[in-house]
CSV table of C-alpha atoms in Angstrom, one decimal:
chain,number,residue,atom,x,y,z
A,1,MET,CA,85.0,182.8,68.5
A,2,GLU,CA,87.6,184.0,71.2
A,3,TYR,CA,89.1,186.5,68.9
A,4,ILE,CA,85.7,187.5,67.6
A,5,LEU,CA,84.6,188.1,71.3
A,6,THR,CA,87.4,189.9,72.1
A,7,PHE,CA,87.4,192.0,69.6
A,8,VAL,CA,83.6,192.9,70.5
A,9,SER,CA,84.2,193.4,74.3
A,10,SER,CA,86.8,196.1,73.2
A,11,LEU,CA,84.1,198.0,71.6
A,12,PRO,CA,83.2,200.4,74.1
A,13,LEU,CA,86.8,201.6,74.8
A,14,PHE,CA,87.0,202.2,71.0
A,15,LEU,CA,84.1,204.3,70.8
A,16,LEU,CA,84.7,206.5,73.5
A,17,ASN,CA,88.3,207.4,71.9
A,18,ASN,CA,86.2,207.9,68.7
A,19,ALA,CA,83.2,209.8,69.6
A,20,SER,CA,81.7,211.1,66.4
A,21,LEU,CA,78.4,209.5,65.1
A,22,GLU,CA,79.9,208.7,61.7
A,23,ASN,CA,82.9,206.8,63.5
A,24,ILE,CA,80.1,204.9,65.9
A,25,VAL,CA,77.8,203.6,63.0
A,26,HIS,CA,80.8,202.7,61.0
A,27,THR,CA,82.8,201.0,64.0
A,28,THR,CA,78.9,199.2,65.2
A,29,ILE,CA,78.2,198.0,61.4
A,30,LEU,CA,82.1,196.7,61.2
A,31,ILE,CA,81.5,194.6,64.5
A,32,LEU,CA,78.3,193.4,63.7
A,33,LEU,CA,79.6,192.1,60.0
A,34,THR,CA,82.5,190.7,61.7
A,35,PHE,CA,80.8,188.7,64.1
A,36,CYS,CA,78.1,187.4,62.1
A,37,CYS,CA,80.9,186.6,59.6
A,38,GLY,CA,82.9,184.7,62.4
A,39,VAL,CA,79.6,182.8,63.3
A,40,ILE,CA,78.8,181.6,59.7
A,41,THR,CA,82.6,180.6,59.4
A,42,TYR,CA,82.4,178.8,62.8
A,43,VAL,CA,78.8,177.1,61.9
A,44,THR,CA,80.3,176.3,58.6
A,45,VAL,CA,83.5,174.5,59.8
A,46,ARG,CA,81.6,172.4,62.7
A,47,THR,CA,78.9,171.4,60.3
A,48,LEU,CA,81.9,170.1,58.0
A,49,ALA,CA,83.6,168.5,60.6
A,50,ILE,CA,80.7,166.8,62.4
A,51,GLY,CA,77.7,166.8,59.7
A,52,TYR,CA,79.9,165.8,56.9
A,53,LYS,CA,82.4,163.4,59.0
A,54,SER,CA,83.1,160.2,57.1
A,55,THR,CA,80.6,157.9,58.8
A,56,LYS,CA,80.4,154.3,57.8
A,57,PRO,CA,77.9,151.6,59.0
A,58,CYS,CA,78.7,150.0,62.1
A,59,GLN,CA,81.1,146.9,61.0
A,60,ASN,CA,79.4,143.5,61.5
A,61,ILE,CA,82.1,142.0,63.8
A,62,GLN,CA,81.7,138.5,63.2
A,63,SER,CA,81.5,136.1,66.2
A,64,SER,CA,82.9,132.7,66.6
A,65,GLU,CA,79.7,131.7,68.4
A,66,LYS,CA,76.8,130.1,65.8
A,67,ASP,CA,73.6,131.9,65.3
A,68,PHE,CA,71.1,130.8,67.2
A,69,GLU,CA,68.5,129.4,65.0
A,70,ILE,CA,64.9,129.9,66.1
A,71,SER,CA,62.4,126.9,65.9
A,72,GLU,CA,58.8,126.2,65.9
A,73,THR,CA,59.4,124.8,69.4
A,74,VAL,CA,61.0,127.9,70.4
A,75,ILE,CA,58.2,130.2,69.3
A,76,SER,CA,55.5,128.0,71.1
A,77,ARG,CA,57.5,128.2,74.2
A,78,PHE,CA,57.4,132.1,74.1
A,79,GLN,CA,53.5,131.8,73.0
A,80,GLN,CA,52.7,129.9,76.2
A,81,ALA,CA,54.9,132.0,78.2
A,82,LEU,CA,52.7,135.0,77.2
A,83,GLN,CA,49.6,133.4,78.3
A,84,PHE,CA,50.5,133.6,81.7
A,85,LYS,CA,48.7,136.8,83.1
A,86,THR,CA,51.5,138.1,85.3
A,87,THR,CA,49.9,141.2,86.3
A,88,LEU,CA,50.9,142.5,89.6
A,89,GLY,CA,48.7,140.8,92.5
A,90,GLU,CA,48.2,137.8,90.2
A,91,SER,CA,50.3,135.4,92.6
A,92,LYS,CA,49.1,131.9,90.8
A,93,GLU,CA,50.0,133.4,87.7
A,94,PHE,CA,53.4,133.8,88.9
A,95,SER,CA,53.9,130.6,90.4
A,96,ASN,CA,52.4,128.9,87.0
A,97,MET,CA,54.9,131.1,85.4
A,98,ILE,CA,57.6,129.7,87.2
A,99,GLN,CA,56.8,126.0,87.2
A,100,PHE,CA,56.6,126.5,83.2
A,101,LEU,CA,60.2,127.6,83.4
A,102,LYS,CA,61.3,125.0,85.4
A,103,GLU,CA,60.2,122.5,82.9
A,104,GLY,CA,60.7,124.4,79.8
A,105,PHE,CA,64.3,125.2,80.3
A,106,LYS,CA,65.6,122.0,81.7
A,107,THR,CA,69.2,122.1,80.4
A,108,ILE,CA,69.3,125.4,82.6
A,109,HIS,CA,67.8,123.7,85.9
A,110,LYS,CA,69.6,120.8,85.5
A,111,SER,CA,73.2,122.1,84.8
A,112,LYS,CA,75.7,121.7,87.5
A,113,TYR,CA,76.8,125.4,86.8
A,114,VAL,CA,73.6,127.0,87.4
A,115,THR,CA,71.4,127.9,90.7
A,116,MET,CA,68.1,129.2,90.7
A,117,GLU,CA,66.6,130.7,93.8
A,118,ILE,CA,63.0,132.3,94.4
A,119,VAL,CA,63.0,135.9,96.2
A,120,ALA,CA,60.0,137.4,97.8
A,121,ASP,CA,57.9,134.5,96.5
A,122,TYR,CA,57.3,135.2,92.9
A,123,SER,CA,61.1,136.8,91.7
A,124,LEU,CA,63.8,135.0,90.5
A,125,LEU,CA,67.4,134.7,91.0
A,126,TYR,CA,70.0,132.9,88.9
A,127,THR,CA,73.8,132.3,89.5
A,128,VAL,CA,75.4,130.7,86.8
A,129,SER,CA,79.0,130.1,88.6
A,130,GLY,CA,81.9,131.1,86.4
A,131,SER,CA,85.1,128.9,86.9
A,132,ASN,CA,87.5,131.9,86.6
A,133,LYS,CA,87.1,133.6,89.9
A,134,SER,CA,89.6,136.4,89.2
A,135,LEU,CA,86.9,137.7,86.6
A,136,THR,CA,84.2,140.2,88.3
A,137,PRO,CA,80.9,138.7,88.0
A,138,TYR,CA,78.3,140.6,85.6
A,139,MET,CA,74.3,141.0,85.9
A,140,VAL,CA,71.2,141.1,83.5
A,141,LEU,CA,68.1,142.1,84.5
A,142,GLY,CA,64.5,141.6,83.7
A,143,HIS,CA,60.8,141.1,85.2
A,144,LEU,CA,58.1,138.7,85.0
A,145,ASP,CA,55.1,140.8,85.5
A,146,VAL,CA,53.6,142.8,82.7
A,147,ALA,CA,51.0,145.9,82.6
A,148,THR,CA,47.5,145.5,82.7
A,149,ALA,CA,45.4,144.9,79.2
A,150,GLU,CA,41.9,145.8,78.1
A,151,PRO,CA,41.1,142.9,75.4
A,152,ASN,CA,38.1,145.1,73.8
A,153,PHE,CA,40.9,147.6,72.4
A,154,TRP,CA,43.6,144.7,70.8
A,155,THR,CA,43.1,143.2,67.5
A,156,LEU,CA,43.9,140.1,69.3
A,157,PRO,CA,43.2,138.9,72.6
A,158,PRO,CA,46.2,140.3,75.1
A,159,PHE,CA,47.1,137.2,76.7
A,160,SER,CA,46.8,134.9,73.8
A,161,GLY,CA,50.2,134.7,72.3
A,162,LYS,CA,48.8,134.7,68.7
A,163,ILE,CA,50.8,135.2,65.3
A,164,LYS,CA,49.2,137.2,62.7
A,165,ASP,CA,51.3,138.5,59.9
A,166,GLY,CA,54.8,137.5,61.0
A,167,TYR,CA,54.0,139.3,64.4
A,168,ILE,CA,53.2,137.7,67.9
A,169,TYR,CA,50.7,139.6,70.0
A,170,SER,CA,50.5,139.8,73.4
A,171,ARG,CA,50.9,141.6,76.4
A,172,GLY,CA,54.7,141.3,77.5
A,173,THR,CA,55.7,140.5,74.0
A,174,MET,CA,57.8,144.0,74.1
A,175,ASP,CA,57.9,144.8,77.8
A,176,PHE,CA,59.6,142.3,78.8
A,177,LYS,CA,58.9,138.7,78.5
A,178,ASN,CA,60.8,138.9,75.0
A,179,GLY,CA,63.7,139.7,77.4
A,180,VAL,CA,63.2,136.9,80.2
A,181,MET,CA,62.4,134.0,77.6
A,182,GLY,CA,65.6,135.7,75.0
A,183,ILE,CA,67.5,135.3,78.5
A,184,LEU,CA,66.7,131.5,79.1
A,185,GLU,CA,66.6,130.8,75.4
A,186,ALA,CA,70.1,132.1,74.8
A,187,LEU,CA,71.6,130.1,78.1
A,188,ASP,CA,69.9,126.9,77.4
A,189,ASP,CA,71.2,126.9,73.9
A,190,LEU,CA,74.8,127.6,75.2
A,191,LEU,CA,74.8,125.0,77.9
A,192,ALA,CA,73.3,122.1,75.9
A,193,ASN,CA,76.4,122.9,73.1
A,194,GLY,CA,79.0,122.9,76.0
A,195,PHE,CA,79.3,126.3,77.0
A,196,LYS,CA,81.3,126.3,80.4
A,197,PRO,CA,81.3,129.9,81.9
A,198,SER,CA,84.7,131.7,82.8
A,199,ARG,CA,83.0,134.7,84.4
A,200,THR,CA,79.8,134.4,86.7
A,201,ILE,CA,76.4,135.6,85.7
A,202,TYR,CA,73.6,137.0,88.0
A,203,ILE,CA,70.4,136.8,86.2
A,204,SER,CA,67.5,138.6,88.0
A,205,PHE,CA,63.7,138.9,87.1
A,206,ALA,CA,61.7,140.4,89.7
A,207,HIS,CA,57.9,140.1,89.8
A,208,ASP,CA,56.9,143.7,90.8
A,209,LYS,CA,58.7,146.0,88.2
A,210,GLY,CA,55.7,147.8,88.3
A,211,ASN,CA,55.8,148.5,91.7
A,212,ASP,CA,59.5,149.9,91.2
A,213,GLY,CA,60.9,146.7,92.3
A,214,GLN,CA,60.1,147.1,96.1
A,215,ASN,CA,60.1,143.6,97.0
A,216,GLY,CA,61.7,141.4,93.9
A,217,ALA,CA,64.7,143.8,92.9
A,218,THR,CA,65.4,144.7,96.4
A,219,GLY,CA,65.2,141.5,97.9
A,220,ALA,CA,67.5,140.2,95.1
A,221,SER,CA,70.1,142.9,95.8
A,222,GLN,CA,70.1,142.3,99.7
A,223,LEU,CA,70.6,138.7,99.5
A,224,LEU,CA,73.6,139.4,97.2
A,225,GLN,CA,74.8,142.0,99.8
A,226,ASP,CA,74.3,139.3,102.7
A,227,ARG,CA,76.4,136.9,100.6
A,228,GLY,CA,79.0,139.4,100.5
A,229,LEU,CA,79.4,140.1,96.7
A,230,LYS,CA,80.8,143.8,96.6
A,231,LYS,CA,81.3,144.5,92.9
A,232,LEU,CA,80.2,143.7,89.5
A,233,GLU,CA,81.7,144.6,86.3
A,234,PHE,CA,78.4,145.9,84.6
A,235,ILE,CA,74.6,145.2,84.6
A,236,LEU,CA,72.5,145.3,81.7
A,237,ASP,CA,68.8,146.1,82.1
A,238,GLN,CA,66.3,147.0,79.7
A,239,GLY,CA,66.1,150.2,78.2
A,240,CYS,CA,66.7,152.1,74.7
A,241,THR,CA,66.2,150.2,71.4
A,242,VAL,CA,67.2,150.2,68.0
A,243,ALA,CA,65.3,153.3,66.0
A,244,GLY,CA,64.4,151.1,62.7
A,245,GLU,CA,63.0,154.5,61.1
A,246,VAL,CA,65.9,156.4,61.6
A,247,SER,CA,68.4,154.8,59.4
A,248,GLY,CA,68.9,151.6,62.1
A,249,ILE,CA,70.3,153.8,64.7
A,250,ALA,CA,71.0,152.0,68.2
A,251,LEU,CA,70.9,153.8,71.4
A,252,ILE,CA,72.4,152.4,74.9
A,253,GLY,CA,71.4,154.4,77.9
A,254,VAL,CA,74.3,155.5,80.0
A,255,THR,CA,71.8,156.8,82.7
A,256,GLU,CA,68.1,157.6,83.1
A,257,ASN,CA,65.6,159.4,84.8
A,258,SER,CA,64.7,159.0,88.3
A,259,ILE,CA,61.4,159.2,89.7
A,260,LEU,CA,59.8,161.8,92.3
A,261,ASP,CA,56.4,161.9,93.4
A,262,LEU,CA,55.2,164.8,94.8
A,263,THR,CA,51.4,165.7,96.3
A,264,LEU,CA,49.8,169.2,95.9
A,265,THR,CA,47.4,169.8,99.0
A,266,VAL,CA,45.0,172.8,99.1
A,267,ARG,CA,43.2,173.1,102.6
A,268,GLY,CA,40.3,175.2,103.2
A,269,LEU,CA,37.0,175.7,104.4
A,270,GLY,CA,34.0,173.2,103.6
A,271,GLY,CA,30.5,173.8,103.6
A,272,HIS,CA,27.4,173.9,101.6
A,273,SER,CA,28.2,174.9,97.9
A,274,ALA,CA,25.3,177.7,97.8
A,275,LEU,CA,26.8,179.5,101.1
A,276,ARG,CA,30.2,180.4,99.8
A,277,PHE,CA,32.2,182.7,98.0
A,278,GLY,CA,35.5,182.6,96.1
A,279,PRO,CA,37.3,179.7,94.8
A,280,THR,CA,37.1,176.4,96.5
A,281,PRO,CA,40.1,174.1,97.4
A,282,PHE,CA,39.2,172.2,94.3
A,283,GLY,CA,39.3,175.5,92.5
A,284,VAL,CA,42.5,176.6,93.8
A,285,LEU,CA,44.1,173.2,93.3
A,286,ALA,CA,42.9,173.2,89.7
A,287,LYS,CA,44.2,176.2,88.8
A,288,ALA,CA,47.7,175.4,90.4
A,289,VAL,CA,47.2,172.1,88.2
A,290,SER,CA,46.7,173.8,84.8
A,291,LYS,CA,49.9,176.0,85.8
A,292,ILE,CA,52.2,173.1,85.8
A,293,GLU,CA,50.8,171.5,82.9
A,294,ASN,CA,51.1,174.5,80.9
A,295,HIS,CA,54.7,175.0,82.1
A,296,LYS,CA,57.6,172.7,81.0
A,297,HIS,CA,60.6,172.0,82.9
A,298,PRO,CA,63.6,173.8,81.5
A,299,SER,CA,65.8,172.2,78.5
A,300,MET,CA,68.9,170.3,80.0
A,301,LEU,CA,69.6,170.0,75.9
A,302,GLY,CA,73.8,169.5,75.8
A,303,GLN,CA,74.0,168.4,79.4
A,304,GLY,CA,74.3,165.0,78.9
A,305,PRO,CA,75.1,162.2,76.2
A,306,GLU,CA,72.1,163.7,73.8
A,307,LYS,CA,74.5,165.8,72.8
A,308,GLU,CA,77.0,163.2,71.6
A,309,MET,CA,74.0,161.3,70.2
A,310,LEU,CA,72.8,164.2,67.8
A,311,GLU,CA,76.2,164.9,66.7
A,312,LYS,CA,76.6,161.1,65.9
A,313,MET,CA,73.3,161.4,64.0
A,314,ALA,CA,74.2,164.5,61.8
A,315,PRO,CA,76.1,162.5,59.1
A,316,VAL,CA,73.2,160.7,58.3
A,317,MET,CA,70.6,163.5,58.4
A,318,ASN,CA,69.9,166.2,55.7
A,319,ILE,CA,71.8,169.3,55.5
A,320,TRP,CA,69.6,171.5,57.7
A,321,PHE,CA,69.6,168.9,60.2
A,322,LYS,CA,73.4,168.6,59.5
A,323,ILE,CA,73.5,172.5,60.6
A,324,LEU,CA,71.7,172.3,63.6
A,325,TRP,CA,72.7,169.1,65.2
A,326,SER,CA,76.3,169.9,64.8
A,327,ASN,CA,75.8,173.5,66.2
A,328,ILE,CA,73.8,172.8,69.4
A,329,TRP,CA,76.0,175.4,71.3
A,330,LEU,CA,73.8,178.2,68.7
A,331,PHE,CA,70.9,176.5,68.1
A,332,LYS,CA,69.8,175.1,71.5
A,333,PRO,CA,66.2,176.9,71.2
A,334,ILE,CA,65.4,175.4,67.8
A,335,ILE,CA,66.5,172.0,69.0
A,336,THR,CA,64.7,171.9,72.3
A,337,THR,CA,61.5,173.2,70.4
A,338,MET,CA,61.7,170.3,67.8
A,339,LEU,CA,62.5,167.7,70.3
A,340,SER,CA,59.9,168.5,72.6
A,341,ILE,CA,57.3,167.6,70.3
A,342,ASN,CA,58.2,163.9,70.4
A,343,PRO,CA,57.4,162.4,74.3
A,344,LYS,CA,60.5,160.4,74.3
A,345,MET,CA,62.7,162.9,73.0
A,346,ASN,CA,61.2,165.2,75.1
A,347,ALA,CA,61.9,163.1,78.3
A,348,MET,CA,65.5,162.8,77.2
A,349,ILE,CA,66.0,167.2,77.2
A,350,ARG,CA,64.3,167.6,80.4
A,351,SER,CA,62.5,166.6,83.5
A,352,VAL,CA,58.9,165.8,82.8
A,353,HIS,CA,55.5,165.2,84.7
A,354,ASN,CA,52.2,164.4,84.9
A,355,VAL,CA,49.1,164.7,87.5
A,356,THR,CA,48.1,161.0,88.0
A,357,ASN,CA,45.2,161.5,90.5
A,358,ILE,CA,43.2,164.1,92.2
A,359,ASN,CA,41.4,163.4,95.5
A,360,THR,CA,40.2,164.5,99.1
A,361,GLU,CA,41.0,163.3,102.4
A,362,GLN,CA,37.4,163.2,103.0
A,363,MET,CA,36.1,160.0,102.7
A,364,ASP,CA,32.3,160.5,102.4
A,365,ILE,CA,31.3,163.6,100.6
A,366,LYS,CA,27.8,164.2,100.3
A,367,LYS,CA,25.9,165.9,97.4
A,368,TYR,CA,26.6,169.8,97.7
A,369,GLN,CA,29.4,169.3,99.8
A,370,ILE,CA,32.1,171.2,99.4
A,371,ALA,CA,35.5,169.1,100.4
A,372,GLU,CA,37.5,170.9,102.6
A,373,ASN,CA,41.2,169.2,102.0
A,374,VAL,CA,42.1,168.3,98.4
A,375,THR,CA,45.2,166.8,96.8
A,376,ALA,CA,46.6,165.9,93.3
A,377,HIS,CA,49.5,163.6,92.6
A,378,VAL,CA,52.3,164.7,90.6
A,379,THR,CA,55.0,161.9,89.3
A,380,ILE,CA,58.0,163.6,87.6
A,381,HIS,CA,60.7,161.9,86.1
A,382,VAL,CA,63.5,163.7,86.9
A,383,HIS,CA,66.6,164.6,84.2
A,384,PRO,CA,69.7,163.1,85.8
A,385,SER,CA,71.0,166.9,85.2
A,386,GLN,CA,68.3,168.1,87.8
A,387,THR,CA,67.9,167.9,91.6
A,388,VAL,CA,65.0,167.1,93.3
A,389,SER,CA,65.3,170.9,95.0
A,390,ASN,CA,65.4,171.9,90.9
A,391,VAL,CA,62.1,170.5,90.3
A,392,ILE,CA,60.6,171.3,93.5
A,393,ASN,CA,62.0,175.5,93.2
A,394,HIS,CA,60.1,175.1,89.7
A,395,PHE,CA,56.9,174.0,90.6
A,396,ARG,CA,56.8,176.9,93.4
A,397,ARG,CA,57.5,179.4,91.1
A,398,VAL,CA,55.2,178.5,88.4
A,399,ILE,CA,52.2,177.9,91.0
A,400,ASN,CA,52.9,181.0,92.7
A,401,ASP,CA,50.2,180.1,95.5
A,402,LYS,CA,50.9,179.9,99.0
A,403,GLN,CA,47.8,177.9,99.5
A,404,VAL,CA,49.2,175.2,97.7
A,405,GLU,CA,51.5,172.8,100.0
A,406,ILE,CA,53.9,171.0,98.1
A,407,SER,CA,55.3,167.4,99.8
A,408,THR,CA,57.4,164.5,98.7
A,409,MET,CA,55.8,161.4,98.9
A,410,TYR,CA,58.5,159.4,97.1
A,411,ARG,CA,61.8,160.0,95.7
A,412,SER,CA,64.4,157.3,94.2
A,413,ARG,CA,68.0,157.7,93.8
A,414,ILE,CA,69.2,160.2,90.9
A,415,ALA,CA,71.1,158.0,88.5
A,416,SER,CA,74.8,158.6,87.6
A,417,MET,CA,76.4,158.7,84.1
A,418,SER,CA,77.9,155.0,83.3
A,419,PRO,CA,80.9,155.4,81.7
A,420,TYR,CA,81.2,154.9,77.7
A,421,GLY,CA,84.0,154.5,75.1
A,422,GLU,CA,86.7,152.1,73.7
A,423,GLY,CA,88.4,151.4,77.2
A,424,HIS,CA,84.9,150.2,79.0
A,425,PHE,CA,84.4,147.0,79.1
A,426,GLY,CA,80.8,146.6,79.9
A,427,TYR,CA,79.8,149.2,77.5
A,428,GLN,CA,81.8,147.8,74.9
A,429,THR,CA,80.1,144.3,75.3
A,430,VAL,CA,76.6,145.6,74.9
A,431,TYR,CA,78.2,147.7,72.2
A,432,ARG,CA,79.7,144.6,70.3
A,433,SER,CA,76.8,142.5,71.0
A,434,ILE,CA,74.6,145.0,69.3
A,435,GLN,CA,77.0,145.2,66.3
A,436,GLN,CA,77.2,141.3,65.6
A,437,VAL,CA,73.0,141.0,65.7
A,438,PHE,CA,71.5,144.0,64.2
A,439,GLN,CA,74.3,145.6,62.6
A,440,PRO,CA,73.0,149.2,62.8
A,441,TYR,CA,74.0,152.2,61.1
A,442,LEU,CA,75.5,154.0,64.2
A,443,ILE,CA,75.4,153.2,68.2
A,444,SER,CA,75.5,156.0,70.4
A,445,PRO,CA,74.9,156.5,74.4
A,446,ALA,CA,71.9,158.0,75.6
A,447,ILE,CA,69.4,159.0,78.3
A,448,PHE,CA,66.7,156.3,79.2
A,449,PRO,CA,63.9,158.4,80.1
A,450,ILE,CA,62.4,155.7,82.6
A,451,GLU,CA,63.7,154.4,85.6
A,452,SER,CA,64.8,150.9,85.3
A,453,SER,CA,65.3,147.9,88.2
A,454,SER,CA,68.9,148.4,88.0
A,455,SER,CA,68.5,151.6,90.4
A,456,ARG,CA,68.2,148.8,93.3
A,457,TYR,CA,71.6,147.3,92.1
A,458,HIS,CA,73.8,150.6,91.9
A,459,MET,CA,75.7,149.8,95.0
A,460,PHE,CA,77.4,147.2,93.1
A,461,THR,CA,78.9,149.0,89.9
A,462,ASN,CA,78.6,152.4,87.9
A,463,ASN,CA,78.8,150.6,85.0
A,464,ILE,CA,74.9,150.3,84.3
A,465,TYR,CA,73.7,150.2,80.5
A,466,ARG,CA,70.0,149.9,79.7
A,467,PHE,CA,69.5,148.3,76.2
A,468,SER,CA,66.4,146.4,74.8
A,469,PRO,CA,66.8,144.4,71.8
A,470,LEU,CA,64.0,145.6,69.9
A,471,ILE,CA,63.7,147.3,66.5
A,472,ASN,CA,61.5,150.3,67.6
A,473,ASP,CA,59.2,151.2,64.3
A,474,PRO,CA,57.0,153.9,63.9
A,475,GLY,CA,54.0,153.8,66.1
A,476,ASP,CA,55.6,150.9,68.6
A,477,ASP,CA,56.4,153.5,71.2
A,478,GLN,CA,52.2,153.5,72.0
A,479,ARG,CA,52.3,150.0,72.0
A,480,PHE,CA,54.4,149.8,75.5
A,481,HIS,CA,51.7,149.5,78.2
A,482,GLY,CA,48.9,150.3,75.1
A,483,LYS,CA,47.3,148.3,72.7
A,484,ASN,CA,48.6,145.7,70.3
A,485,GLU,CA,51.7,145.2,71.6
A,486,ARG,CA,53.5,142.9,69.4
A,487,ILE,CA,57.2,141.8,68.3
A,488,SER,CA,58.0,140.1,64.9
A,489,VAL,CA,59.2,136.5,65.0
A,490,LYS,CA,62.2,137.7,63.2
A,491,ASN,CA,62.9,140.2,66.2
A,492,TYR,CA,62.4,137.6,68.9
A,493,SER,CA,65.1,135.5,67.0
A,494,LYS,CA,67.3,138.7,67.2
A,495,THR,CA,66.5,139.3,70.8
A,496,ILE,CA,67.8,135.5,71.7
A,497,ASN,CA,70.9,136.0,69.5
A,498,PHE,CA,71.7,139.4,71.2
A,499,TYR,CA,71.7,137.6,74.6
A,500,LYS,CA,73.6,134.7,73.1
A,501,HIS,CA,76.6,137.0,72.1
A,502,LEU,CA,76.5,139.0,75.1
A,503,MET,CA,77.0,136.1,77.1
A,504,VAL,CA,79.9,134.9,75.0
A,505,ASN,CA,81.7,138.2,74.7
A,506,ALA,CA,81.2,138.8,78.6
A,507,ASP,CA,83.0,135.8,79.2
A,508,LYS,CA,85.9,136.9,78.1
A,509,ALA,CA,88.7,138.9,80.0
A,510,SER,CA,88.7,141.8,77.7
A,511,ILE,CA,87.5,142.7,74.8
């Protein structure tokens, strides 16, 4: 390509020296043909090198640790945990669940290696002390709280934990009591079978993930800082899943979108609705909201791990996708359009936003009265390749109205890119544990499109990975915080096994 571009750049000088019309036409055609042939050749070479790369399914790496065998007792314990309605503000439910965990996992809570502490009233921090102090500790995260649920829209009651057709239905089966119970079942089984940890493990379960972990995760993080903890080897939080519908591709989040909350405010004259000309504050604000909802943020495709993700997927796709995925440099506009159709993929390639609320500052608006000051609240999930100023400038440019004031309500830390590859212990520990349990066709780094609790622990390590041991089948995305959230009994067994293998793999000095 470099030679072709050099050739094309020399065209103006060549034409000046050979300025007949015939020469210009012939030379232009020659250049265009040469350029097209060069592009086709380059696309073909990349497609053959990437799209037809010899790819074998991930090797099933055997572990010396015996797989966990799920039992009726384990299933029943999970069902009981799901029956606690641990939505934000339900203090009694959290207290009851904590007591249930103490009684249900006696091996853990009686172990000489384990200390459990309650943080910020309802969050839990477990310390599993390792014998080898030269090994840097690691951390596994989860959360006890779940989203609310409207029973009328569910096939089975949302806090029943009932089983139908091999699936356990309940709020929290996917987000994230499956993870909490999976972690505890794995640790309980290991300790019961003589596990003596070499590397210290911190396990943190927040009770307010739905409120950005402002008390739970923040409190646990501060407690560890106060005790002098300086470094963690890696952190594993919930995140990407195993995409069952695409040849079993497992994604590990190596970065994530951060949160930015903005307000759009319009101030104007009030008065009686019959005695006003021109747009009202609500009218101006409605126009601004319409503009931002119809103008997406620019695509960041190719500036993060999604490029490697697509290239890794190319060998298992059909010929057309092989060409596209192998040549993002050329087909970026087409690929962006295709990925933008899927909400999850759209959030991996750009910042995404939604207006969450519109209200007025006036407490008591009478009939026929025009509100003077109105505000729209906008939540933006900021792509890690963008900055807050990029997002705000995008809104200013799209709205293009000085009557609309833009101000920041809340902004979280922009996530950095965690290292991934063969030389990174944390990533390889997660990678290998996925291989041993799920045997996916491919494992790839990716962007997790939602902010995780791990952002509260960033001061301890840059090695933060986001993976939920779930097989995500078609339609499952709508179950997160939606109706009929569920997990198969088989998948729950794999969840426990994943965390068991993770603890065994992470206990080694190297992998």
